[in-house]
Amino acid sequence: INLRLILLYQQRAYINGEWRSVPGSFNVLNPLNGEVVGKAADCDRSLAEESVKHAHAAFQSWKNTGAKTRADVLKKWYGLILANQECLAELVTKENGKPIKESMGEIAYAASFVEWLAEEAKRTYGTTIPTSNANKRLISIKQPIGVAAMITPWNFPAAMITRKACAAIAAGCTVVLKPAEDTPFSALALAKLGEEAGLPAGVLNIIPSSREHAQEIGEVICTHPDVAAVSFTGSTATGKILLGLASSTVKKVSLELGGLAPFIAFESADLKKVVANAMACKFRYMGQTCVCANRIFVQESIHDEFVEQLIAAIKNELKFGDPLDSKVTFGPMINEKAVQKVESQVEDAIKNGGKVVCGGKRGKLGGTFFEPTVITDVTPSMRCCNEETFGPIASIIKFSTEKEVLAMANDTRSGLAGYFFSNDVAQCWRVAEQLEVGMVGINEGLISAPEAPFGGVKESGLGREGSQVALDEFSEIKYMCWG
């Protein structure tokens, strides 16, 4: 029995430094077999309002702590996360079906944000401003904005907690966070470690809820006058609703929404490298990430060879099974609804002339397994090309010229990430600048890092997470004019 895992495995809400039992609970299911992982506290409107009240009270003192004090707490939290990496990874895998090696990677990735943001806490610099009036002195400072409310997704249930919450905490803000109903235990485990690291009561509040209470909690945190900032990662449709709600009290809003990432292979690229990156960019966590390649454009002269090599890599590298098995690289999808979406996209592609050359059906292990799928002869009108898949479908579109592929890649209201592969340096500059996305991978399919700004353009979001600008989402600039 792993006693440490038992300690981290919290099912109660975490409000004002207390582990709170609440009247209701909801089941969290293991995607592998549908078994109940645990019963999480089902918070409602009143508990959301109480959490905001405590966070607002805690803000009055936390905002006045020194930057080094905040950094020291975060650094201790970082060390505790790494010390408990295996336990946290096991929770992630049980909650969302991610292969355990990927879950171990996510915990390391989550910890890297805590470390980075701890350092950034000491770098919220102001400015001195030259003036034309000799009798005035102008300066600006950055101050924490207040209570930050957050809603995080199920696909990265640890990393999205640290990337958001630690930025706010580092800036001097307090946090009320609602994790996805599929993955509350990862958030609660991180809160337990934050408590051990010395986070004061009320600085971090975790309020899990079932889908039935999600809307009312969203309404509270987006309209409450004591909430100053809202941060959300999830679907574009939900993000628009939250943005509308937050407008009633003119909150600062940061959104990381859906993507439709283009992945472009030009004929000058190293094909072996293209295939390897396509595998990582498309099929990690069974395609269930917002920056996964959604539309794979391949120049006609290398199209057939690319498809052949991609299919071979799928058959050689992806192993189905229990995601807790370290040898498994391909597990179940999060739930039945996700499988049905993928199935419907495959059916739509076939109906409209697409050819399934690999996979295309549910996995032999049953449940929510779905085979890694390759579809060729894809056209822009197909759903797999104009709707975020969030599943293991590689939609291949043939193109002839750079101008043509850029027009197709940019013909969308989404603009999160984009990728392309070319050994033509001039082309690399042209395409990188012309792709209408917030992040570009140039000869690289894995681009996320704590030191890099993460975010999208168009309807894929507002603001940036990570990097040297991370704390700006939770800070206000105050200008002072001295006479």
PDB file of C-alpha atoms in Angstrom, residues 307-479:
ATOM      1  CA  VAL A 307       1.601   8.456 -45.471  1.00  0.00           C
ATOM      2  CA  GLU A 308       3.428   5.151 -45.864  1.00  0.00           C
ATOM      3  CA  GLN A 309       6.014   6.031 -43.203  1.00  0.00           C
ATOM      4  CA  LEU A 310       3.368   7.405 -40.814  1.00  0.00           C
ATOM      5  CA  ILE A 311       1.332   4.191 -40.979  1.00  0.00           C
ATOM      6  CA  ALA A 312       4.473   2.133 -40.379  1.00  0.00           C
ATOM      7  CA  ALA A 313       5.350   4.251 -37.344  1.00  0.00           C
ATOM      8  CA  ILE A 314       1.835   3.842 -35.926  1.00  0.00           C
ATOM      9  CA  LYS A 315       2.056   0.081 -36.218  1.00  0.00           C
ATOM     10  CA  ASN A 316       5.573  -0.116 -34.798  1.00  0.00           C
ATOM     11  CA  GLU A 317       5.470   2.447 -31.999  1.00  0.00           C
ATOM     12  CA  LEU A 318       1.978   2.551 -30.503  1.00  0.00           C
ATOM     13  CA  LYS A 319       1.072  -0.118 -27.977  1.00  0.00           C
ATOM     14  CA  PHE A 320      -2.467  -0.425 -26.599  1.00  0.00           C
ATOM     15  CA  GLY A 321      -3.226  -1.442 -23.032  1.00  0.00           C
ATOM     16  CA  ASP A 322      -3.578  -0.428 -19.407  1.00  0.00           C
ATOM     17  CA  PRO A 323      -2.068   3.068 -19.203  1.00  0.00           C
ATOM     18  CA  LEU A 324      -0.524   2.219 -15.810  1.00  0.00           C
ATOM     19  CA  ASP A 325       1.726  -0.256 -17.648  1.00  0.00           C
ATOM     20  CA  SER A 326       4.972   1.574 -18.445  1.00  0.00           C
ATOM     21  CA  LYS A 327       5.231  -0.238 -21.788  1.00  0.00           C
ATOM     22  CA  VAL A 328       1.864   1.079 -22.997  1.00  0.00           C
ATOM     23  CA  THR A 329       1.917   4.181 -25.189  1.00  0.00           C
ATOM     24  CA  PHE A 330      -1.747   4.353 -26.225  1.00  0.00           C
ATOM     25  CA  GLY A 331      -4.592   4.200 -23.724  1.00  0.00           C
ATOM     26  CA  PRO A 332      -8.354   4.825 -23.637  1.00  0.00           C
ATOM     27  CA  MET A 333      -9.992   8.114 -24.510  1.00  0.00           C
ATOM     28  CA  ILE A 334     -11.440  10.142 -21.658  1.00  0.00           C
ATOM     29  CA  ASN A 335     -15.079   9.022 -22.065  1.00  0.00           C
ATOM     30  CA  GLU A 336     -17.707   7.658 -24.435  1.00  0.00           C
ATOM     31  CA  LYS A 337     -18.695  11.104 -25.675  1.00  0.00           C
ATOM     32  CA  ALA A 338     -15.139  11.685 -26.902  1.00  0.00           C
ATOM     33  CA  VAL A 339     -15.168   8.380 -28.786  1.00  0.00           C
ATOM     34  CA  GLN A 340     -18.476   9.206 -30.429  1.00  0.00           C
ATOM     35  CA  LYS A 341     -17.104  12.537 -31.654  1.00  0.00           C
ATOM     36  CA  VAL A 342     -14.130  10.807 -33.280  1.00  0.00           C
ATOM     37  CA  GLU A 343     -16.393   8.159 -34.831  1.00  0.00           C
ATOM     38  CA  SER A 344     -18.658  10.827 -36.286  1.00  0.00           C
ATOM     39  CA  GLN A 345     -15.712  12.647 -37.865  1.00  0.00           C
ATOM     40  CA  VAL A 346     -14.483   9.429 -39.472  1.00  0.00           C
ATOM     41  CA  GLU A 347     -17.973   8.689 -40.827  1.00  0.00           C
ATOM     42  CA  ASP A 348     -18.269  12.223 -42.197  1.00  0.00           C
ATOM     43  CA  ALA A 349     -14.887  11.969 -43.938  1.00  0.00           C
ATOM     44  CA  ILE A 350     -15.792   8.657 -45.600  1.00  0.00           C
ATOM     45  CA  LYS A 351     -19.152  10.040 -46.682  1.00  0.00           C
ATOM     46  CA  ASN A 352     -17.431  12.987 -48.362  1.00  0.00           C
ATOM     47  CA  GLY A 353     -14.718  11.041 -50.199  1.00  0.00           C
ATOM     48  CA  GLY A 354     -12.016  10.547 -47.575  1.00  0.00           C
ATOM     49  CA  LYS A 355     -10.090   7.265 -47.489  1.00  0.00           C
ATOM     50  CA  VAL A 356      -9.325   5.563 -44.178  1.00  0.00           C
ATOM     51  CA  VAL A 357      -5.925   3.960 -44.751  1.00  0.00           C
ATOM     52  CA  CYS A 358      -5.245   3.044 -41.130  1.00  0.00           C
ATOM     53  CA  GLY A 359      -7.510   2.444 -38.134  1.00  0.00           C
ATOM     54  CA  GLY A 360     -10.891   4.127 -38.291  1.00  0.00           C
ATOM     55  CA  LYS A 361     -12.733   2.107 -35.660  1.00  0.00           C
ATOM     56  CA  ARG A 362     -12.930   1.326 -31.975  1.00  0.00           C
ATOM     57  CA  GLY A 363     -10.013  -0.551 -30.454  1.00  0.00           C
ATOM     58  CA  LYS A 364     -10.084  -4.301 -29.867  1.00  0.00           C
ATOM     59  CA  LEU A 365      -9.789  -3.750 -26.107  1.00  0.00           C
ATOM     60  CA  GLY A 366     -13.279  -2.239 -26.100  1.00  0.00           C
ATOM     61  CA  GLY A 367     -14.379   0.515 -23.747  1.00  0.00           C
ATOM     62  CA  THR A 368     -13.236   3.927 -24.905  1.00  0.00           C
ATOM     63  CA  PHE A 369     -10.246   2.723 -26.916  1.00  0.00           C
ATOM     64  CA  PHE A 370     -10.120   4.030 -30.488  1.00  0.00           C
ATOM     65  CA  GLU A 371      -7.552   3.034 -33.078  1.00  0.00           C
ATOM     66  CA  PRO A 372      -5.013   5.611 -34.280  1.00  0.00           C
ATOM     67  CA  THR A 373      -6.466   6.625 -37.614  1.00  0.00           C
ATOM     68  CA  VAL A 374      -5.073   8.035 -40.850  1.00  0.00           C
ATOM     69  CA  ILE A 375      -7.423   9.551 -43.436  1.00  0.00           C
ATOM     70  CA  THR A 376      -6.234  10.698 -46.855  1.00  0.00           C
ATOM     71  CA  ASP A 377      -7.973  12.703 -49.595  1.00  0.00           C
ATOM     72  CA  VAL A 378      -9.233  15.048 -46.895  1.00  0.00           C
ATOM     73  CA  THR A 379     -10.858  18.275 -48.059  1.00  0.00           C
ATOM     74  CA  PRO A 380     -11.487  21.517 -46.135  1.00  0.00           C
ATOM     75  CA  SER A 381     -15.234  20.874 -46.022  1.00  0.00           C
ATOM     76  CA  MET A 382     -14.865  17.723 -43.895  1.00  0.00           C
ATOM     77  CA  ARG A 383     -15.505  17.986 -40.165  1.00  0.00           C
ATOM     78  CA  CYS A 384     -12.097  16.512 -39.307  1.00  0.00           C
ATOM     79  CA  CYS A 385     -10.589  19.492 -41.140  1.00  0.00           C
ATOM     80  CA  ASN A 386     -12.714  22.330 -39.772  1.00  0.00           C
ATOM     81  CA  GLU A 387     -13.650  21.040 -36.297  1.00  0.00           C
ATOM     82  CA  GLU A 388     -11.226  20.348 -33.463  1.00  0.00           C
ATOM     83  CA  THR A 389     -10.917  16.563 -33.269  1.00  0.00           C
ATOM     84  CA  PHE A 390      -9.425  16.020 -29.812  1.00  0.00           C
ATOM     85  CA  GLY A 391      -8.755  12.430 -30.740  1.00  0.00           C
ATOM     86  CA  PRO A 392      -6.415  10.127 -32.691  1.00  0.00           C
ATOM     87  CA  ILE A 393      -7.280  11.082 -36.284  1.00  0.00           C
ATOM     88  CA  ALA A 394      -4.493  12.163 -38.632  1.00  0.00           C
ATOM     89  CA  SER A 395      -6.267  14.054 -41.421  1.00  0.00           C
ATOM     90  CA  ILE A 396      -3.949  14.314 -44.444  1.00  0.00           C
ATOM     91  CA  ILE A 397      -4.425  17.096 -47.003  1.00  0.00           C
ATOM     92  CA  LYS A 398      -2.289  17.252 -50.135  1.00  0.00           C
ATOM     93  CA  PHE A 399      -1.037  20.657 -51.369  1.00  0.00           C
ATOM     94  CA  SER A 400       1.169  21.951 -54.166  1.00  0.00           C
ATOM     95  CA  THR A 401       2.425  25.463 -53.317  1.00  0.00           C
ATOM     96  CA  GLU A 402       3.362  27.503 -50.272  1.00  0.00           C
ATOM     97  CA  LYS A 403       0.745  30.119 -51.113  1.00  0.00           C
ATOM     98  CA  GLU A 404      -1.953  27.479 -51.355  1.00  0.00           C
ATOM     99  CA  VAL A 405      -1.156  25.819 -48.032  1.00  0.00           C
ATOM    100  CA  LEU A 406      -0.928  29.109 -46.152  1.00  0.00           C
ATOM    101  CA  ALA A 407      -4.363  30.082 -47.417  1.00  0.00           C
ATOM    102  CA  MET A 408      -5.804  26.744 -46.237  1.00  0.00           C
ATOM    103  CA  ALA A 409      -3.974  26.829 -42.898  1.00  0.00           C
ATOM    104  CA  ASN A 410      -5.228  30.332 -42.100  1.00  0.00           C
ATOM    105  CA  ASP A 411      -8.788  29.723 -43.283  1.00  0.00           C
ATOM    106  CA  THR A 412     -10.188  29.277 -39.767  1.00  0.00           C
ATOM    107  CA  ARG A 413     -11.284  31.299 -36.770  1.00  0.00           C
ATOM    108  CA  SER A 414      -8.902  29.260 -34.592  1.00  0.00           C
ATOM    109  CA  GLY A 415      -5.274  30.230 -34.085  1.00  0.00           C
ATOM    110  CA  LEU A 416      -3.592  28.466 -31.194  1.00  0.00           C
ATOM    111  CA  ALA A 417      -0.577  26.509 -32.487  1.00  0.00           C
ATOM    112  CA  GLY A 418       0.866  25.690 -35.881  1.00  0.00           C
ATOM    113  CA  TYR A 419       3.772  23.564 -37.094  1.00  0.00           C
ATOM    114  CA  PHE A 420       5.755  23.308 -40.286  1.00  0.00           C
ATOM    115  CA  PHE A 421       8.838  21.493 -41.547  1.00  0.00           C
ATOM    116  CA  SER A 422      11.215  22.880 -44.123  1.00  0.00           C
ATOM    117  CA  ASN A 423      14.968  23.067 -44.735  1.00  0.00           C
ATOM    118  CA  ASP A 424      14.580  26.280 -46.745  1.00  0.00           C
ATOM    119  CA  VAL A 425      15.606  29.074 -44.341  1.00  0.00           C
ATOM    120  CA  ALA A 426      13.879  31.845 -46.287  1.00  0.00           C
ATOM    121  CA  GLN A 427      10.698  29.771 -46.389  1.00  0.00           C
ATOM    122  CA  CYS A 428      10.914  29.209 -42.642  1.00  0.00           C
ATOM    123  CA  TRP A 429      10.865  32.954 -42.002  1.00  0.00           C
ATOM    124  CA  ARG A 430       8.036  33.563 -44.460  1.00  0.00           C
ATOM    125  CA  VAL A 431       5.768  30.818 -43.196  1.00  0.00           C
ATOM    126  CA  ALA A 432       6.444  31.433 -39.498  1.00  0.00           C
ATOM    127  CA  GLU A 433       5.476  35.077 -39.868  1.00  0.00           C
ATOM    128  CA  GLN A 434       2.416  34.419 -42.027  1.00  0.00           C
ATOM    129  CA  LEU A 435       0.804  31.610 -40.034  1.00  0.00           C
ATOM    130  CA  GLU A 436      -2.069  33.135 -38.068  1.00  0.00           C
ATOM    131  CA  VAL A 437      -1.417  31.380 -34.753  1.00  0.00           C
ATOM    132  CA  GLY A 438      -0.034  32.333 -31.365  1.00  0.00           C
ATOM    133  CA  MET A 439       2.698  29.669 -31.335  1.00  0.00           C
ATOM    134  CA  VAL A 440       4.743  28.171 -34.153  1.00  0.00           C
ATOM    135  CA  GLY A 441       6.856  25.024 -34.166  1.00  0.00           C
ATOM    136  CA  ILE A 442       9.524  25.246 -36.869  1.00  0.00           C
ATOM    137  CA  ASN A 443      10.899  21.761 -37.520  1.00  0.00           C
ATOM    138  CA  GLU A 444       9.570  20.871 -34.064  1.00  0.00           C
ATOM    139  CA  GLY A 445       6.311  19.259 -32.941  1.00  0.00           C
ATOM    140  CA  LEU A 446       6.585  19.718 -29.168  1.00  0.00           C
ATOM    141  CA  ILE A 447       6.766  23.397 -28.314  1.00  0.00           C
ATOM    142  CA  SER A 448       5.495  23.934 -24.752  1.00  0.00           C
ATOM    143  CA  ALA A 449       7.923  25.175 -22.090  1.00  0.00           C
ATOM    144  CA  PRO A 450       7.527  27.277 -18.919  1.00  0.00           C
ATOM    145  CA  GLU A 451       9.864  29.956 -20.260  1.00  0.00           C
ATOM    146  CA  ALA A 452       7.821  30.398 -23.466  1.00  0.00           C
ATOM    147  CA  PRO A 453       4.573  32.394 -23.845  1.00  0.00           C
ATOM    148  CA  PHE A 454       1.626  30.031 -24.370  1.00  0.00           C
ATOM    149  CA  GLY A 455      -1.550  31.329 -25.990  1.00  0.00           C
ATOM    150  CA  GLY A 456      -3.510  31.862 -29.168  1.00  0.00           C
ATOM    151  CA  VAL A 457      -4.987  34.445 -31.501  1.00  0.00           C
ATOM    152  CA  LYS A 458      -8.409  34.834 -33.120  1.00  0.00           C
ATOM    153  CA  GLU A 459     -10.968  32.723 -31.221  1.00  0.00           C
ATOM    154  CA  SER A 460      -8.297  30.554 -29.597  1.00  0.00           C
ATOM    155  CA  GLY A 461      -7.834  32.837 -26.657  1.00  0.00           C
ATOM    156  CA  LEU A 462      -6.758  35.981 -24.876  1.00  0.00           C
ATOM    157  CA  GLY A 463      -3.528  36.581 -22.992  1.00  0.00           C
ATOM    158  CA  ARG A 464      -0.466  34.414 -22.438  1.00  0.00           C
ATOM    159  CA  GLU A 465       0.621  31.893 -19.827  1.00  0.00           C
ATOM    160  CA  GLY A 466       4.198  31.090 -18.874  1.00  0.00           C
ATOM    161  CA  SER A 467       7.303  33.097 -19.837  1.00  0.00           C
ATOM    162  CA  GLN A 468       8.327  36.473 -18.481  1.00  0.00           C
ATOM    163  CA  VAL A 469       4.815  37.849 -19.126  1.00  0.00           C
ATOM    164  CA  ALA A 470       2.980  35.223 -17.056  1.00  0.00           C
ATOM    165  CA  LEU A 471       2.451  37.440 -14.018  1.00  0.00           C
ATOM    166  CA  ASP A 472       1.084  40.276 -16.152  1.00  0.00           C
ATOM    167  CA  GLU A 473      -2.235  38.423 -16.430  1.00  0.00           C
ATOM    168  CA  PHE A 474      -2.631  38.860 -12.665  1.00  0.00           C
ATOM    169  CA  SER A 475      -1.108  42.301 -12.230  1.00  0.00           C
ATOM    170  CA  GLU A 476      -2.167  45.892 -12.715  1.00  0.00           C
ATOM    171  CA  ILE A 477       0.162  48.696 -13.739  1.00  0.00           C
ATOM    172  CA  LYS A 478      -0.106  51.746 -11.504  1.00  0.00           C
ATOM    173  CA  TYR A 479       1.328  55.015 -12.811  1.00  0.00           C
TER     174      TYR A 479
END
